[in-house]
Short mmCIF file of C-alpha atoms in Angstrom, two decimals:
data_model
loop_
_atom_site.label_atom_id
_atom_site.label_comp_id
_atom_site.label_asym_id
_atom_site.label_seq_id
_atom_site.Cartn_x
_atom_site.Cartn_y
_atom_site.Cartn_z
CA UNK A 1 0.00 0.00 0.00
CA UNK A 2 1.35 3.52 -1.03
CA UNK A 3 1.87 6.27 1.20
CA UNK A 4 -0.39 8.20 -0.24
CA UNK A 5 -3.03 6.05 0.01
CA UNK A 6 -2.08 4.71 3.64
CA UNK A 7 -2.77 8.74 4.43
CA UNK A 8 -6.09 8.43 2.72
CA UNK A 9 -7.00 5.27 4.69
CA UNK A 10 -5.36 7.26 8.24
CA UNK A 11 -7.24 10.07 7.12
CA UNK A 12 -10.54 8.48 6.83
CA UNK A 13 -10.58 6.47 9.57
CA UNK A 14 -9.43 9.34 12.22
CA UNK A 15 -13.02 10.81 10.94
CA UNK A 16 -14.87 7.88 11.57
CA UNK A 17 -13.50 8.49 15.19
CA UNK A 18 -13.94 12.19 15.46
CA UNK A 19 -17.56 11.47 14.46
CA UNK A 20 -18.11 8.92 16.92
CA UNK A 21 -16.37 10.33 19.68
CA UNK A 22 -19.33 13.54 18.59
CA UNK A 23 -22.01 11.30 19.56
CA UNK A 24 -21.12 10.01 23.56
CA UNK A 25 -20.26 12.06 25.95
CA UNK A 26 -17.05 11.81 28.18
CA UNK A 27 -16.88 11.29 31.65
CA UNK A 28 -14.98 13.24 34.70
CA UNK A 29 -13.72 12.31 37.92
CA UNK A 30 -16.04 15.20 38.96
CA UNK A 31 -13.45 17.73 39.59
CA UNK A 32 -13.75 21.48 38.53
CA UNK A 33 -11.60 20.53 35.70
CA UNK A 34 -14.11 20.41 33.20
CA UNK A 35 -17.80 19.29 32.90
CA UNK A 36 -18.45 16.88 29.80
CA UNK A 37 -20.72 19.16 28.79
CA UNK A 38 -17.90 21.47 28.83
CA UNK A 39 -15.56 18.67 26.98
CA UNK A 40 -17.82 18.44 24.15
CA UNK A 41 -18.22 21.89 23.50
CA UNK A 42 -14.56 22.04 22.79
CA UNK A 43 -14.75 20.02 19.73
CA UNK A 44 -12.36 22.22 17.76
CA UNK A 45 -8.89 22.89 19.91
CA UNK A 46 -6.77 25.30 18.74
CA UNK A 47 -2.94 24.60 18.83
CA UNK A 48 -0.63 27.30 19.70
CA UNK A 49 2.31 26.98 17.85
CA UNK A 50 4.29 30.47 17.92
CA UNK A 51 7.12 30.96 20.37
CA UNK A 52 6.29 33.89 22.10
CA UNK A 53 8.23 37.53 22.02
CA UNK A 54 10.56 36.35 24.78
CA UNK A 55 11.43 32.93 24.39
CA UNK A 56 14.96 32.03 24.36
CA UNK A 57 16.83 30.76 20.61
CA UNK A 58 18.82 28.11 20.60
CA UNK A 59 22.10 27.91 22.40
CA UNK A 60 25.18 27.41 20.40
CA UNK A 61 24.99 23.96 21.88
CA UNK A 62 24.76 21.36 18.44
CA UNK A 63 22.05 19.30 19.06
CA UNK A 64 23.49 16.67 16.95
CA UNK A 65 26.23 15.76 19.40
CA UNK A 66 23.56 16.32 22.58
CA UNK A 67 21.61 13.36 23.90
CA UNK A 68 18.05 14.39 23.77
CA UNK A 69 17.11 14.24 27.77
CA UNK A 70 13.55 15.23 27.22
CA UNK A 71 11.20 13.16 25.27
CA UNK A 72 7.65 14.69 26.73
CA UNK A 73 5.49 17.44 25.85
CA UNK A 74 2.87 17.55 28.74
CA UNK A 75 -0.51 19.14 27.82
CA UNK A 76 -3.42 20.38 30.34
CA UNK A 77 -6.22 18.49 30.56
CA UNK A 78 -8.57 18.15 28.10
CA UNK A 79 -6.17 20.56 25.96
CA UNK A 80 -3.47 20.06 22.87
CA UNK A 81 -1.45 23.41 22.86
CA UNK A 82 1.90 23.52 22.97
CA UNK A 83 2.71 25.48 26.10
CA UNK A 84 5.43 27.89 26.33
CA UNK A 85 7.12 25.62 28.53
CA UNK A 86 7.90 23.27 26.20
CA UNK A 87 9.10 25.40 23.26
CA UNK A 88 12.57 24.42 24.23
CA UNK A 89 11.80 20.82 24.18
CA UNK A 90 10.42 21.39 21.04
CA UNK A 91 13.51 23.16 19.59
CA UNK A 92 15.89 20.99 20.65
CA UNK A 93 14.22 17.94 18.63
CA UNK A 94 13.82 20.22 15.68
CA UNK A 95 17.71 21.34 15.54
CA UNK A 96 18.47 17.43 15.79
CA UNK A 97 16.19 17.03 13.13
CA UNK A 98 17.72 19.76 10.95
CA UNK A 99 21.54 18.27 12.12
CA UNK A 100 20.45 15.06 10.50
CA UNK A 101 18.52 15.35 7.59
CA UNK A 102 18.00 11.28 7.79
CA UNK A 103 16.51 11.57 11.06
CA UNK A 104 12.55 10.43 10.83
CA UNK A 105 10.65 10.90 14.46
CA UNK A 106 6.79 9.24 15.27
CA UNK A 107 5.24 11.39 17.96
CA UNK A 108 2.52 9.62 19.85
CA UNK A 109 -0.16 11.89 21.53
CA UNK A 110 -1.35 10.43 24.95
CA UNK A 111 -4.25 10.74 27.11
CA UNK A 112 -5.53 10.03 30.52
CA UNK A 113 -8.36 7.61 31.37
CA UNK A 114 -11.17 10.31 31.60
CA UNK A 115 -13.22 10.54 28.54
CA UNK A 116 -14.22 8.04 26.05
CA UNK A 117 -12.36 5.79 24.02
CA UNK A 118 -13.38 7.63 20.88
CA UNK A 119 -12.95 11.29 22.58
CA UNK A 120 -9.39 10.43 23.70
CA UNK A 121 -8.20 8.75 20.81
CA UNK A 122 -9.11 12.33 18.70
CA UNK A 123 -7.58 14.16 21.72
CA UNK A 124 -4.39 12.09 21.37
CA UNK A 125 -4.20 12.81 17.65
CA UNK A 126 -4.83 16.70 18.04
CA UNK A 127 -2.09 16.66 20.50
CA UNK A 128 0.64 14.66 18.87
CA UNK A 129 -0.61 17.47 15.83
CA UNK A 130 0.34 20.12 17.27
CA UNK A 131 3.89 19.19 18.29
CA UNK A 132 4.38 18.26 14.57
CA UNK A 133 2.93 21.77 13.97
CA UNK A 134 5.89 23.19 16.50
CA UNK A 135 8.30 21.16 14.61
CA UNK A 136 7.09 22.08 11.01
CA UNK A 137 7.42 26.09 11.94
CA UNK A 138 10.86 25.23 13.47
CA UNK A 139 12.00 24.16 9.59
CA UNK A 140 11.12 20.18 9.68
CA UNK A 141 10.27 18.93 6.72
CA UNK A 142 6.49 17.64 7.70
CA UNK A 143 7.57 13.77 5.58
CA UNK A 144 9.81 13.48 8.17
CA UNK A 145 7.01 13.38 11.02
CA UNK A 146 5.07 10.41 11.53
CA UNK A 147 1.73 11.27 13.66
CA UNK A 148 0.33 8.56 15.86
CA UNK A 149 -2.48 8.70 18.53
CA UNK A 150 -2.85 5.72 21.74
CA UNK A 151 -5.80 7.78 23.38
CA UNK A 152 -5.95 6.07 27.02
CA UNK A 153 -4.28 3.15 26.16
CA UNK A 154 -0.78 3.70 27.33
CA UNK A 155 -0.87 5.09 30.73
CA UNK A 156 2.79 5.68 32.21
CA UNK A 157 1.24 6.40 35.38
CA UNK A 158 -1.71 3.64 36.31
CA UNK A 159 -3.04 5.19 39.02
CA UNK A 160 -6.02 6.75 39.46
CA UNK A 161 -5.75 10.17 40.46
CA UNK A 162 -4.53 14.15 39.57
CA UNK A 163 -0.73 12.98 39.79
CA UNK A 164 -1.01 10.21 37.47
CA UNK A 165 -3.31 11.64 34.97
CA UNK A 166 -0.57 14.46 34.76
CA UNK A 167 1.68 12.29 33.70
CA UNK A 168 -0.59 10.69 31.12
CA UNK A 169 -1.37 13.80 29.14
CA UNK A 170 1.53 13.75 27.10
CA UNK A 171 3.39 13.32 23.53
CA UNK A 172 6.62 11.19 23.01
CA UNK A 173 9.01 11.85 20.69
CA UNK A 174 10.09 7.74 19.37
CA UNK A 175 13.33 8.17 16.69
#
């Protein structure tokens, strides 16, 4: 199967699950984090991708020679922008990226267990989007970016609480 059409399949079937993930409503732990009402009013998330006015450029540190220490891009819940404190995370895996122009990265978006399968399988997708986004604007070539979403289904934390679904709400950068 081509690429091409592997992107049409992807493509397809991510709006089968945007669709279904329309039609039932998350759940909460019942926090003031968010109602589900409130979760499925937020069908379209905008990703922030611009560094702001202030943010710090690279160092003259080459990223090349530099192990990569960070691998996570944690996201608020129920969110998928980039937050200004991960622009440098960001940045660093973009200069490798530009370094070695054979370099090919798969960033997985990640979810906590709150929410449907459906819902955080699109949440997942949006999220390991916008890093991609963040990398793109940084000067990676977007064919070098594979985009891959495990919703709930890869906890690093399995407990059941704030601390753990912290750590859940992430992307990975996999090289």
């Amino acid at each position: 199967m081509s690429l091409n059409n592997l992107n049409k399949l992807f493509s397809v079937g991510f709006l089968a699950l945007v669709m279904a993930g329309c039609s039932s409503t998350p759940t909460t732990d019942g926090s003031a984090d968010a109602t589900s009402n409130d979760m499925m009013d937020k069908a379209v998330v905008e990703t922030s991708i611009a560094a702001p006015a202030d943010a710090v450029e690279a160092t003259d540190v080459d990223a090349a020679q530099t192990p990569l220490m960070d691998q996570v891009v944690k996201f608020d819940f129920d969110r998928s922008e980039v937050t200004s404190k991960y622009f440098s995370v960001i940045s660093a895996h973009a200069d490798f990226m530009l370094a070695n122009s054979d370099a090919k990265v798969t960033v997985s978006g990640h979810c906590d267990e709150r929410g449907t399968r459906e819902y955080n399988l699109a949440l997942g997708e949006r999220r390991a989007i916008a890093v991609k986004n963040a990398l793109i604007a940084k000067g990676v070539s977007a064919d070098r970016i594979n985009v891959v979403s495990f919703g709930e289904d890869s906890p690093v934390d399995m407990g059941h609480n704030s601390a753990a679904w912290s750590e859940n709400r992430r992307a990975e950068f996999k090289y």
